[in-house]
Amino acid sequence: MTEKYDHKDIEKKWQDTWEKSGMYHSNNTSSKPKKYVLDMFPYPSGEGLHVGHPKGYIATDIYSRMKRMQGFNVLHPMGWDAFGLPAEQYAIKNKVHPSIAVAKNVAHYKEQLSDIGFDYDWSREVNTTDPAFYKWTQWIFLKMFEKGLAYESYEPINWCPSCQTGLANEDLEDGKCERCGTVVEKKPMRQWVLRITKYADRMLEDLDALDWPVSIKESQKNWIGRSEGAEIDFKVKNSDKIITVFTTRPDTLFGAAYCVLAPELVENGEWGMENEEEVREYLKQVKQKTDIERTAEGREKTGVKLEGVSVINPANGEELPLYVADYVLGGYGTGAVMAVPAHDERDFEFAKKFGLPIKYVVAPRIIGEGERAYRPNFETLKRKVTNVILENDKGQFLLLIENKKDFHFIGGGIEDGDTDIETVHKETKEESGYTEIEIIGDKFNPVSTLSFRTPKQKNQDIIGFFYYAKLKSDNKIFCEVDEGKHEIGWYDKDQIADLINSRTHKTAWLNFLSGRNQIFTGEGDLVDSAQFDRLSSEEAKKKITDFVKGRWVTKYRLKDWVFSRQRYWGEPIPLIHCEKCGVVPVPEKDLPVMLPEVESYEPTGTGESPLADISEWVNTKCPVCGGAGKRETNTMPQWAGSSWYYLRYMDPKNTASLVDKDKEKYWSPVDMYVGGAEHATRHLIYARFYHKFLYDIGVVNYEEPFIRLQNVGLIMAEDGRKMSKRWGNVVNPDDIVSEYGADTLRLYEMFMGPFGQAVAWSTKSIVGPRRFLERVWKMRDKVNESHDSKAEAVLHRTIKKVGDDIETFGFNTAISSLMILLNELEKQEGATKKDYETFLILLAPFAPHITEELWREIGNKESIHLALWPTYDASKCVVKEITIAIQVSGKLRDSIIVKADEEEDTIKALAIARPDIVKWVAGKEIKKIIVVKGRLLNIVVL
RNA sequence: GCCCGGGUGGCGGAACUGGUAUACGCGCAACACUUAAAAUGUUGUCUGCAUUUAGCGGAUGUGGGUUCGAUUCCCACCCCGGGCACCA
């Protein structure tokens, strides 16, 4: 030993030794507890790996190595996700068959991975394009077909004109193809769809119990998009037709101004409107727009009234016009809505454009505070108050003044009954004496207030209505002002807000200023809603729904999964079309339906898969009647294999079943799953759906596939952009491994920053971890045989820290604590053999090669990776002497070193006696002394 | 617009449950070794004022609040990242 640290020599040597020994192969039977640690398997592209790819694999490697040393039976497998467009496009470009390209890419990937020294059990390797594997991908599809979860549909779907295939909703990004960025078109075509929506509620509910990053859970929640509301029937006048709308706000039903149908509903129905032609023209225009255009910036509302057709509001019998407009989507809810302009932004915009009435039926609720807080033991007076904001020709506004301090607008209550124009005139006369006013517009935004009024010693539950009026003349009559009940005054616009005391009036004033008709989309108290007045929105939702015999329902944003692709490189969908028997599943015994060899696997452009051209493959017998049948020529999407591959690792060679029940029961579920956050709303949704289905048919014993999930943060290029061939900023791990060694690469990637966060690569900074390993290497020469450890406390703290940090994926801090330990050992001019061994074990998961070499060098016969993970002794973590900080009134002034178990009083006495402290305390009274055990002392002085 | 997550030195970042902010690493500077450079080692490195030393003040996006004490808790706002979005 003592030669230089030569990583090239060491790393190759140990990789070969480990491989030969089979020490990373996992047993399916063991008395040990299991730990299933999984990476999202890669898609082997032609480019090979860049340094960003292995980051997640390094993490699972560290985690699985520690778990193995802690006595777990570990499953840590790897495989290949190789069906799909990228492989096919690569093959077309390079003029090789996709299967050959895949084999080549896999070999390259595997070699690159091997150089980094992972502990994968390669005997369990899977490949989604292997017929022995995709047999089971097809089998799952058949089971779904059998259970009615796979169905044929002719609805228009997203079509990518560049990739020449239909896409699922999940494959879009801002209305563009996620792969190539082309704007997708709506295209009606025959397709296979999986009924994933049936699992929407379960997928949402079970999310809570998962130990996943909040951001991923949040994404899934948004994606599934649950909303609760009511389905309400509107009768079409003079017809037996019924329009069912979906609304989350049935409490606003009395404010409905019109109803809207989505274009699809109008197109597929007979509505008998008088302006048939105009409507057809509108539908035609709508069809030409892509989703992007339809929702583009500005997106002014468009629509056409169905002339001569009207519907009846079931709550009050009011007759409402009916429109068709593309702001209502056919694919959500019932495709029809009731529009309440006063309480919905979109309806408001539409109503303004088409001159439809705006009627307020929900008032925001203001609750009194402090003095004015509601008092439960006092009487509550319910009133409706009509208020008038009166303006004179000088642009001033009239306020009433009570007791010289209470300013408010004209207003008077009615115990029972309704507010109307007459009341406005009456109240104005009574309170101000003015007799000639002009009311401008309708009443606007009402406000509901619950507060306590001290003068009356009563609670008031008030609904305030506000009118705007202009003074026409100065004519006055004898009124309350003259009786001395209050005074009045005219004030300028900018004075009003400061003068008004009442929050209700202030709110109304602000509404008035910002243009009287402000929409209010929040919840509050009902007004102008007949017997439902004063109910809270929450209560009214249920009551009004019941009243109009509506149904309370749950809707989801999630759409069923468009599952067929018109491309070659995918699993054939195992169905046969027979003229006599219809769609018939391929019998299980005939699986897999092999993907045939083909001359040209380029897309046909006709919307048919290239498989359709292979007549000898397409033409087959119907398994039911024996007559002529044709095979389904669509293939499955790339996501099919990855939706269940993790189960196959448990039992990769099984020919009789997807996975053996006992093995599944032993290994399931995945304890730790690591991969990129970009899979939040695709792979992780699909896999959870598949898993729940497999649970329902008894293939798996646990409802969720992945209990714990950790996201890898991207490694960006040094220029801060994504690493890509396009930018020419790719760093190849092979180069780093060859120059600095795999151990350094591993250490560096884990040390860069928090694991889940994106960080920019810096080849400059990689020397840090390399220097650290050099020092670890040199430390071997300073190892002594003594039993007297000088670094006991640091050592035990490090054992705790490294173990805890690996558990929580805090690798950067784990490494930092190992660096601190090494610094300490160097300061001690050497380490005992025992301490050094412990240090090596702690480092082994991170840097498996160098630690193995040193471990053997100092006399160990068995691999360090089979050694026992050290345990720490909490009592030994404590140092004998500790530093106590001394603060005076929260400011740090001094510190003292005391014995760890020193009495509190002694510490106090010592602290007060310190010259620096005496200086700060002098002439002041010590109010109290706060002691934080083992940390600090705060002397509070006055 | 709604919902999440986050803002700390020149840089990546650390900080227990409210308790000495800036650990660890990079970079930089000085010194040692060297003919020299690299490598290595030692020391220093938030900032302002003061400066022989000691010292005093300020700083965790901004402004307030709670507290003996706030990066940590509360309120308002600004900025960055992500998800959803004409979803009724």
XYZ file of N, CA and C in Angstrom, chain A residues 367-567:
603
model
N -68.431 40.343 9.299
C -68.661 40.013 10.700
C -68.029 41.092 11.564
N -68.810 41.632 12.479
C -68.299 42.671 13.370
C -67.156 42.164 14.232
N -66.240 43.081 14.558
C -65.094 42.688 15.387
C -65.035 43.567 16.627
N -64.333 43.076 17.638
C -64.137 43.848 18.871
C -65.469 44.185 19.511
N -65.663 45.489 19.800
C -66.910 46.002 20.367
C -68.129 45.504 19.608
N -67.929 45.384 18.291
C -69.058 45.069 17.421
C -69.215 43.578 17.146
N -68.438 42.778 17.830
C -68.547 41.336 17.614
C -69.897 40.823 18.088
N -70.421 39.890 17.375
C -71.703 39.266 17.693
C -71.702 38.709 19.118
N -72.762 38.981 19.876
C -72.847 38.461 21.252
C -74.001 37.480 21.361
N -73.680 36.245 21.590
C -74.683 35.171 21.547
C -75.829 35.366 22.534
N -75.589 36.017 23.667
C -76.642 36.098 24.678
C -77.609 37.251 24.479
N -77.409 38.002 23.400
C -78.296 39.151 23.165
C -79.256 38.867 22.016
N -80.313 39.633 22.014
C -81.312 39.500 20.975
C -80.713 39.868 19.609
N -81.176 39.205 18.556
C -80.687 39.528 17.218
C -81.818 40.074 16.358
N -81.563 41.241 15.823
C -82.560 41.907 14.997
C -82.223 41.683 13.530
N -83.172 41.103 12.794
C -82.917 40.871 11.373
C -83.570 41.963 10.559
N -82.793 42.568 9.691
C -83.359 43.650 8.886
C -82.790 43.645 7.476
N -83.602 44.195 6.571
C -83.081 44.486 5.247
C -83.027 45.998 5.148
N -81.937 46.518 4.706
C -81.784 47.957 4.695
C -81.532 48.449 3.283
N -82.314 49.472 2.920
C -82.128 50.081 1.608
C -81.290 51.332 1.783
N -80.141 51.384 1.139
C -79.246 52.527 1.281
C -79.152 53.291 -0.028
N -78.921 54.573 0.100
C -78.845 55.413 -1.094
C -77.545 56.212 -1.078
N -76.799 56.047 -2.140
C -75.609 56.885 -2.308
C -76.047 58.025 -3.209
N -76.229 59.187 -2.591
C -76.821 60.322 -3.296
C -75.751 61.339 -3.680
N -75.754 61.723 -4.947
C -74.743 62.649 -5.451
C -75.420 63.931 -5.906
N -74.797 65.079 -5.629
C -75.376 66.326 -6.127
C -74.673 66.769 -7.404
N -75.089 67.913 -7.962
C -74.522 68.296 -9.254
C -73.095 68.806 -9.141
N -72.577 68.931 -7.910
C -71.179 69.329 -7.731
C -70.273 68.111 -7.573
N -70.872 66.926 -7.722
C -70.069 65.703 -7.582
C -69.797 65.362 -6.130
N -70.611 65.904 -5.230
C -70.439 65.575 -3.810
C -71.476 64.543 -3.389
N -71.173 63.874 -2.318
C -72.060 62.799 -1.861
C -72.599 63.099 -0.478
N -73.817 62.646 -0.259
C -74.511 62.968 0.987
C -74.248 61.913 2.064
N -73.807 62.411 3.224
C -73.649 61.511 4.367
C -74.506 61.989 5.510
N -75.082 61.075 6.266
C -75.789 61.427 7.499
C -74.787 61.341 8.639
N -74.947 62.262 9.613
C -74.006 62.276 10.736
C -74.794 62.157 12.024
N -74.491 61.111 12.784
C -75.159 60.949 14.068
C -74.166 61.216 15.171
N -74.605 61.980 16.178
C -73.752 62.312 17.321
C -72.393 62.857 16.901
N -72.331 63.487 15.789
C -71.131 64.120 15.267
C -69.980 63.160 14.982
N -70.258 61.880 15.009
C -69.126 61.006 14.780
C -69.450 59.779 13.923
N -70.732 59.507 13.774
C -71.079 58.298 13.021
C -71.584 58.695 11.630
N -70.733 58.485 10.628
C -71.082 58.893 9.258
C -71.556 57.697 8.441
N -72.661 57.865 7.751
C -73.105 56.790 6.853
C -74.040 57.352 5.796
N -74.363 56.504 4.812
C -75.264 56.938 3.750
C -76.700 56.885 4.236
N -77.581 57.454 3.455
C -79.011 57.352 3.736
C -79.378 55.886 3.753
N -80.194 55.507 4.705
C -80.570 54.096 4.701
C -81.611 53.818 5.741
N -82.525 52.946 5.399
C -83.544 52.608 6.357
C -83.961 51.178 6.214
N -84.382 50.609 7.310
C -84.662 49.180 7.307
C -86.115 48.856 7.174
N -86.330 47.671 6.698
C -87.666 47.120 6.650
C -87.568 45.833 7.458
N -88.467 45.685 8.424
C -88.385 44.480 9.251
C -88.597 43.247 8.379
N -89.625 43.376 7.548
C -89.958 42.243 6.704
C -90.436 42.787 5.378
N -90.169 42.113 4.326
C -90.581 42.647 3.034
C -89.360 42.952 2.220
N -89.574 43.571 1.077
C -88.465 43.726 0.169
C -88.119 45.162 -0.128
N -86.946 45.288 -0.632
C -86.462 46.604 -0.986
C -86.937 46.917 -2.405
N -87.282 48.161 -2.636
C -87.659 48.542 -3.994
C -87.461 50.041 -4.199
N -87.808 50.504 -5.380
C -87.594 51.899 -5.727
C -88.341 52.852 -4.780
N -89.557 52.452 -4.424
C -90.337 53.302 -3.515
C -89.621 53.530 -2.206
N -89.022 52.460 -1.700
C -88.308 52.601 -0.440
C -87.165 53.594 -0.576
N -86.519 53.602 -1.717
C -85.410 54.531 -1.930
C -85.904 55.972 -1.795
N -87.025 56.266 -2.465
C -87.581 57.612 -2.393
C -88.027 57.944 -0.982
N -88.678 56.988 -0.349
C -89.221 57.201 0.996
C -88.093 57.501 1.987
N -87.046 56.653 1.970
C -85.952 56.823 2.924
C -85.225 58.142 2.699
N -85.072 58.481 1.422
C -84.375 59.733 1.124
C -85.151 60.924 1.697
N -86.456 60.899 1.470
C -87.283 61.979 2.013
C -87.207 62.028 3.531
N -87.396 60.903 4.161
C -87.431 60.853 5.622
C -86.130 61.329 6.242
N -85.048 60.884 5.690
C -83.770 61.115 6.362
C -83.061 62.386 5.937
N -83.316 62.816 4.656
C -82.611 64.008 4.217
C -83.557 65.159 3.869
N -84.823 64.829 3.566
C -85.800 65.844 3.193
C -85.881 66.078 1.693
N -84.874 65.617 0.939
C -84.888 65.848 -0.507
C -85.993 65.040 -1.160
N -86.708 65.684 -2.096
C -87.864 65.022 -2.682
C -87.673 64.636 -4.136
N -86.689 65.255 -4.773
C -86.547 64.950 -6.198
C -85.187 64.342 -6.499
N -85.186 63.068 -6.682
C -83.940 62.384 -7.013
C -84.170 61.459 -8.200
N -83.054 61.152 -8.884
C -83.151 60.217 -10.007
C -82.289 59.004 -9.691
N -82.929 57.840 -9.706
C -82.181 56.622 -9.396
C -81.464 56.145 -10.650
N -80.172 55.940 -10.527
C -79.380 55.529 -11.685
C -79.128 54.024 -11.623
N -79.612 53.324 -12.604
C -79.376 51.881 -12.685
C -80.113 51.118 -11.603
N -79.805 49.860 -11.529
C -80.449 48.982 -10.554
C -79.623 48.981 -9.271
N -80.170 48.360 -8.237
C -79.375 48.218 -7.011
C -78.128 47.398 -7.340
N -77.102 47.655 -6.624
C -75.872 46.902 -6.903
C -75.391 46.167 -5.670
N -74.266 45.448 -5.871
C -73.670 44.581 -4.849
C -74.192 44.719 -3.419
N -75.030 43.814 -2.975
C -75.506 43.840 -1.595
C -74.411 43.382 -0.627
N -74.564 43.731 0.630
C -73.597 43.320 1.654
C -74.367 42.793 2.852
N -73.889 41.708 3.425
C -74.543 41.130 4.594
C -73.666 41.355 5.820
N -74.263 41.817 6.899
C -73.480 42.160 8.087
C -74.086 41.558 9.343
N -73.221 40.981 10.141
C -73.663 40.506 11.448
C -72.787 41.193 12.488
N -73.415 42.020 13.323
C -72.601 42.747 14.304
C -73.445 43.117 15.520
N -72.771 43.593 16.546
C -73.465 44.038 17.757
C -73.493 45.557 17.786
N -74.666 46.111 18.088
C -74.782 47.566 18.141
C -74.928 47.988 19.581
N -73.928 48.691 20.086
C -73.935 49.075 21.489
C -75.104 49.979 21.882
N -75.417 51.015 21.079
C -76.516 51.888 21.523
C -77.814 51.121 21.734
N -78.043 50.134 20.869
C -79.306 49.389 20.965
C -79.180 48.162 21.850
N -77.946 47.801 22.192
C -77.700 46.573 22.959
C -78.337 45.357 22.296
N -78.200 45.308 20.973
C -78.762 44.190 20.227
C -77.801 43.798 19.101
N -77.875 42.534 18.707
C -77.157 42.119 17.504
C -77.992 42.513 16.300
N -77.283 42.844 15.207
C -78.008 43.155 13.989
C -77.536 42.247 12.867
N -78.501 41.636 12.228
C -78.187 40.793 11.082
C -78.805 41.477 9.883
N -77.964 42.216 9.161
C -78.488 43.120 8.149
C -78.071 42.725 6.747
N -79.051 42.798 5.847
C -78.665 42.729 4.454
C -78.841 44.112 3.886
N -77.753 44.674 3.427
C -77.825 46.045 2.935
C -77.848 46.080 1.416
N -78.863 46.791 0.876
C -78.924 46.991 -0.577
C -78.512 48.418 -0.871
N -77.849 48.624 -1.945
C -77.378 49.967 -2.262
C -77.861 50.447 -3.623
N -78.312 51.680 -3.623
C -78.748 52.328 -4.861
C -77.899 53.568 -5.057
N -77.771 53.926 -6.291
C -77.081 55.169 -6.621
C -78.112 56.123 -7.194
N -78.145 57.343 -6.657
C -79.134 58.315 -7.134
C -78.500 59.688 -7.275
N -79.109 60.487 -8.157
C -78.618 61.859 -8.320
C -79.704 62.830 -7.878
N -79.254 63.911 -7.250
C -80.187 64.927 -6.783
C -80.634 65.762 -7.979
N -81.973 65.875 -8.148
C -82.463 66.638 -9.298
C -82.742 68.102 -8.947
N -83.185 68.317 -7.710
C -83.402 69.709 -7.298
C -83.209 69.803 -5.797
N -83.111 71.033 -5.309
C -82.885 71.229 -3.879
C -84.171 71.209 -3.062
N -85.280 70.924 -3.730
C -86.555 70.898 -3.005
C -86.504 69.968 -1.816
N -86.996 70.514 -0.670
C -86.922 69.723 0.554
C -88.228 69.790 1.323
N -88.465 68.808 2.124
C -89.594 68.859 3.044
C -89.076 68.752 4.462
N -89.933 68.955 5.424
C -89.590 68.822 6.830
C -89.283 67.352 7.115
N -88.143 67.092 7.785
C -87.742 65.691 7.971
C -86.963 65.509 9.249
N -86.363 64.346 9.368
C -85.630 63.976 10.591
C -84.504 64.952 10.916
N -83.901 65.479 9.860
C -82.817 66.442 10.106
C -83.350 67.627 10.900
N -84.525 68.098 10.469
C -85.113 69.252 11.136
C -85.578 68.918 12.539
N -85.887 67.627 12.746
C -86.283 67.209 14.098
C -85.056 67.075 14.991
N -83.892 67.189 14.399
C -82.653 67.120 15.180
C -82.161 65.713 15.444
N -82.679 64.765 14.697
C -82.253 63.386 14.934
C -80.809 63.162 14.472
N -80.431 63.883 13.420
C -79.044 63.801 12.941
C -78.780 64.999 12.038
N -77.531 65.073 11.601
C -77.203 66.135 10.652
C -76.894 65.512 9.304
N -76.838 66.374 8.263
C -76.378 65.847 6.983
C -75.250 66.716 6.456
N -74.478 66.176 5.561
C -73.395 66.960 4.957
C -73.017 66.409 3.593
N -72.579 67.315 2.717
C -72.114 66.894 1.387
C -70.598 66.839 1.397
N -70.057 65.749 0.894
C -68.604 65.580 0.944
C -68.051 65.187 -0.413
N -66.791 65.540 -0.614
C -66.141 65.209 -1.872
C -65.815 63.705 -1.900
N -65.681 63.238 -3.117
C -65.435 61.821 -3.359
C -64.302 61.243 -2.489
N -63.177 61.981 -2.439
C -62.004 61.401 -1.756
C -62.074 61.511 -0.240
N -63.113 62.183 0.283
C -63.243 62.267 1.741
C -64.034 61.094 2.300
N -64.908 60.566 1.459
C -65.925 59.629 1.937
C -65.338 58.419 2.682
N -64.395 57.749 2.038
C -63.882 56.504 2.609
C -63.364 56.719 4.023
N -62.702 57.853 4.266
C -62.143 58.097 5.593
C -63.216 58.416 6.622
N -64.315 58.988 6.156
C -65.357 59.418 7.087
C -66.255 58.271 7.559
N -66.566 57.371 6.621
C -67.535 56.328 6.962
C -67.004 55.400 8.042
N -67.845 55.103 9.020
C -67.423 54.198 10.089
C -67.811 52.765 9.790
N -68.996 52.610 9.235
C -69.518 51.258 9.048
C -68.754 50.496 7.967
N -68.353 49.296 8.281
C -67.633 48.489 7.298
C -68.533 48.125 6.127
N -69.826 47.970 6.427
C -70.781 47.637 5.379
C -70.836 48.756 4.344
N -70.971 49.993 4.861
C -71.072 51.129 3.953
C -69.763 51.370 3.228
N -68.695 51.099 3.924
C -67.386 51.293 3.304
C -67.207 50.307 2.139
N -67.589 49.043 2.394
C -67.496 48.031 1.344
C -68.327 48.452 0.131
N -69.545 48.919 0.415
C -70.430 49.340 -0.677
C -69.821 50.515 -1.429
N -69.239 51.433 -0.686
C -68.624 52.614 -1.300
C -67.476 52.202 -2.231
N -66.667 51.254 -1.784
C -65.554 50.796 -2.603
C -66.068 50.091 -3.856
N -67.125 49.314 -3.706
C -67.750 48.693 -4.871
C -68.224 49.761 -5.846
N -68.827 50.794 -5.274
C -69.362 51.884 -6.077
C -68.259 52.569 -6.876
N -67.161 52.826 -6.172
C -66.038 53.512 -6.807
C -65.444 52.702 -7.956
N -65.374 51.398 -7.757
C -64.719 50.580 -8.793
C -65.711 50.194 -9.888
N -66.807 50.912 -9.974
C -67.779 50.663 -11.051
C -68.829 49.726 -10.520
N -69.939 50.234 -10.243
C -70.972 49.559 -9.452
C -71.123 48.056 -9.620
N -71.081 47.576 -10.852
C -71.326 46.144 -11.015
C -70.048 45.320 -10.918
N -69.660 45.059 -9.703
C -68.511 44.201 -9.473
C -69.031 42.793 -9.279
N -68.382 41.828 -9.952
C -68.869 40.483 -9.706
C -68.322 40.006 -8.372
N -69.066 39.166 -7.764
C -68.649 38.590 -6.490
C -68.684 37.068 -6.627
N -67.506 36.454 -6.643
C -67.471 35.006 -6.897
C -67.340 34.206 -5.610
N -67.232 34.899 -4.488
C -67.082 34.180 -3.221
C -68.410 33.653 -2.724
N -68.345 33.037 -1.549
C -69.579 32.570 -0.923
C -70.014 33.597 0.102
N -71.278 33.571 0.455
C -71.787 34.547 1.416
C -73.188 34.188 1.838
N -74.027 35.215 1.974
C -75.408 34.990 2.383
C -76.336 35.298 1.219
N -77.409 34.519 1.121
C -78.320 34.690 -0.018
C -79.260 35.881 0.137
N -79.488 36.552 -0.971
C -80.462 37.636 -1.014
C -81.308 37.430 -2.270
N -82.468 38.048 -2.283
C -83.372 37.951 -3.444
C -83.522 36.528 -3.954
N -83.607 35.598 -3.021
C -83.743 34.197 -3.403
C -84.932 33.565 -2.685
N -86.026 34.318 -2.625
C -87.273 33.832 -2.037
C -87.052 33.251 -0.643
N -87.528 32.016 -0.444
C -87.470 31.457 0.910
C -86.055 31.107 1.355
N -85.085 31.244 0.446
C -83.706 30.886 0.818
C -82.884 32.094 1.268
N -83.526 33.251 1.300
C -82.829 34.461 1.738
C -82.165 34.252 3.084
N -80.997 34.829 3.218
C -80.224 34.822 4.457
C -79.513 33.504 4.757
N -79.805 32.472 3.991
C -79.052 31.227 4.211
C -77.620 31.460 3.747
N -76.699 30.745 4.359
C -75.324 30.819 3.877
C -75.252 30.030 2.572
N -74.265 30.358 1.736
C -74.096 29.643 0.474
C -74.040 28.140 0.716
N -73.311 27.775 1.739
C -73.099 26.369 2.028
C -74.419 25.639 2.255
N -75.259 26.239 3.095
C -76.557 25.629 3.389
C -77.458 25.641 2.162
N -77.428 26.786 1.492
C -78.329 26.985 0.356
C -78.034 26.017 -0.785
N -76.770 25.649 -0.941
C -76.419 24.717 -2.017
C -77.252 23.447 -1.932
N -77.266 22.871 -0.734
C -78.014 21.628 -0.559
C -79.517 21.858 -0.669
N -79.977 22.931 0.002
C -81.426 23.148 0.076
C -82.025 23.475 -1.282
N -81.317 24.310 -2.044
C -81.856 24.675 -3.356
C -81.800 23.464 -4.295
N -80.710 22.689 -4.193
C -80.618 21.494 -5.026
C -81.793 20.556 -4.740
N -82.084 20.376 -3.469
C -83.222 19.529 -3.105
C -84.527 20.107 -3.634
N -84.670 21.420 -3.469
C -85.903 22.099 -3.837
C -86.239 21.910 -5.323
N -85.195 21.935 -6.166
C -85.467 21.795 -7.598
C -85.248 20.357 -8.071
N -85.158 19.450 -7.102
C -84.958 18.026 -7.385
C -83.695 17.758 -8.211
N -82.634 18.465 -7.845
C -81.349 18.238 -8.495
C -80.606 17.114 -7.807
N -79.501 16.666 -8.411
C -78.686 15.613 -7.816
C -77.333 16.177 -7.423
N -76.851 15.811 -6.253
C -75.530 16.225 -5.805
C -74.523 15.234 -6.383
N -73.589 15.704 -7.204
C -72.683 14.792 -7.905
C -71.228 15.253 -7.810
N -70.325 14.342 -8.142
C -68.900 14.664 -8.182
C -68.409 14.515 -9.605
N -67.671 15.494 -10.071
C -67.135 15.426 -11.436
C -65.608 15.481 -11.373
N -64.993 14.928 -12.416
C -63.538 14.946 -12.478
C -63.058 15.568 -13.769
N -61.914 16.192 -13.689
C -61.286 16.794 -14.854
C -60.596 15.714 -15.686
N -60.131 14.681 -14.983
C -59.447 13.565 -15.626
C -60.303 12.971 -16.741
N -59.636 12.666 -17.871
C -60.357 12.048 -18.977
C -59.930 10.587 -19.108
N -60.750 9.805 -19.747
C -60.345 8.424 -19.994
C -59.095 8.424 -20.870
N -58.336 7.342 -20.751
C -56.993 7.289 -21.340
C -57.053 6.756 -22.776
N -56.783 7.636 -23.726
C -56.722 7.220 -25.127
C -55.483 6.340 -25.294
N -55.714 5.073 -25.573
C -54.681 4.057 -25.376
C -54.098 3.513 -26.675
N -54.657 3.876 -27.814
C -54.112 3.288 -29.040
C -53.220 4.271 -29.776
N -52.183 3.720 -30.391
C -51.259 4.534 -31.172
C -51.183 3.941 -32.564
N -51.068 4.824 -33.572
C -51.072 4.341 -34.948
C -49.631 4.172 -35.429
N -48.831 3.533 -34.588
C -47.415 3.371 -34.895
C -47.012 1.912 -34.776
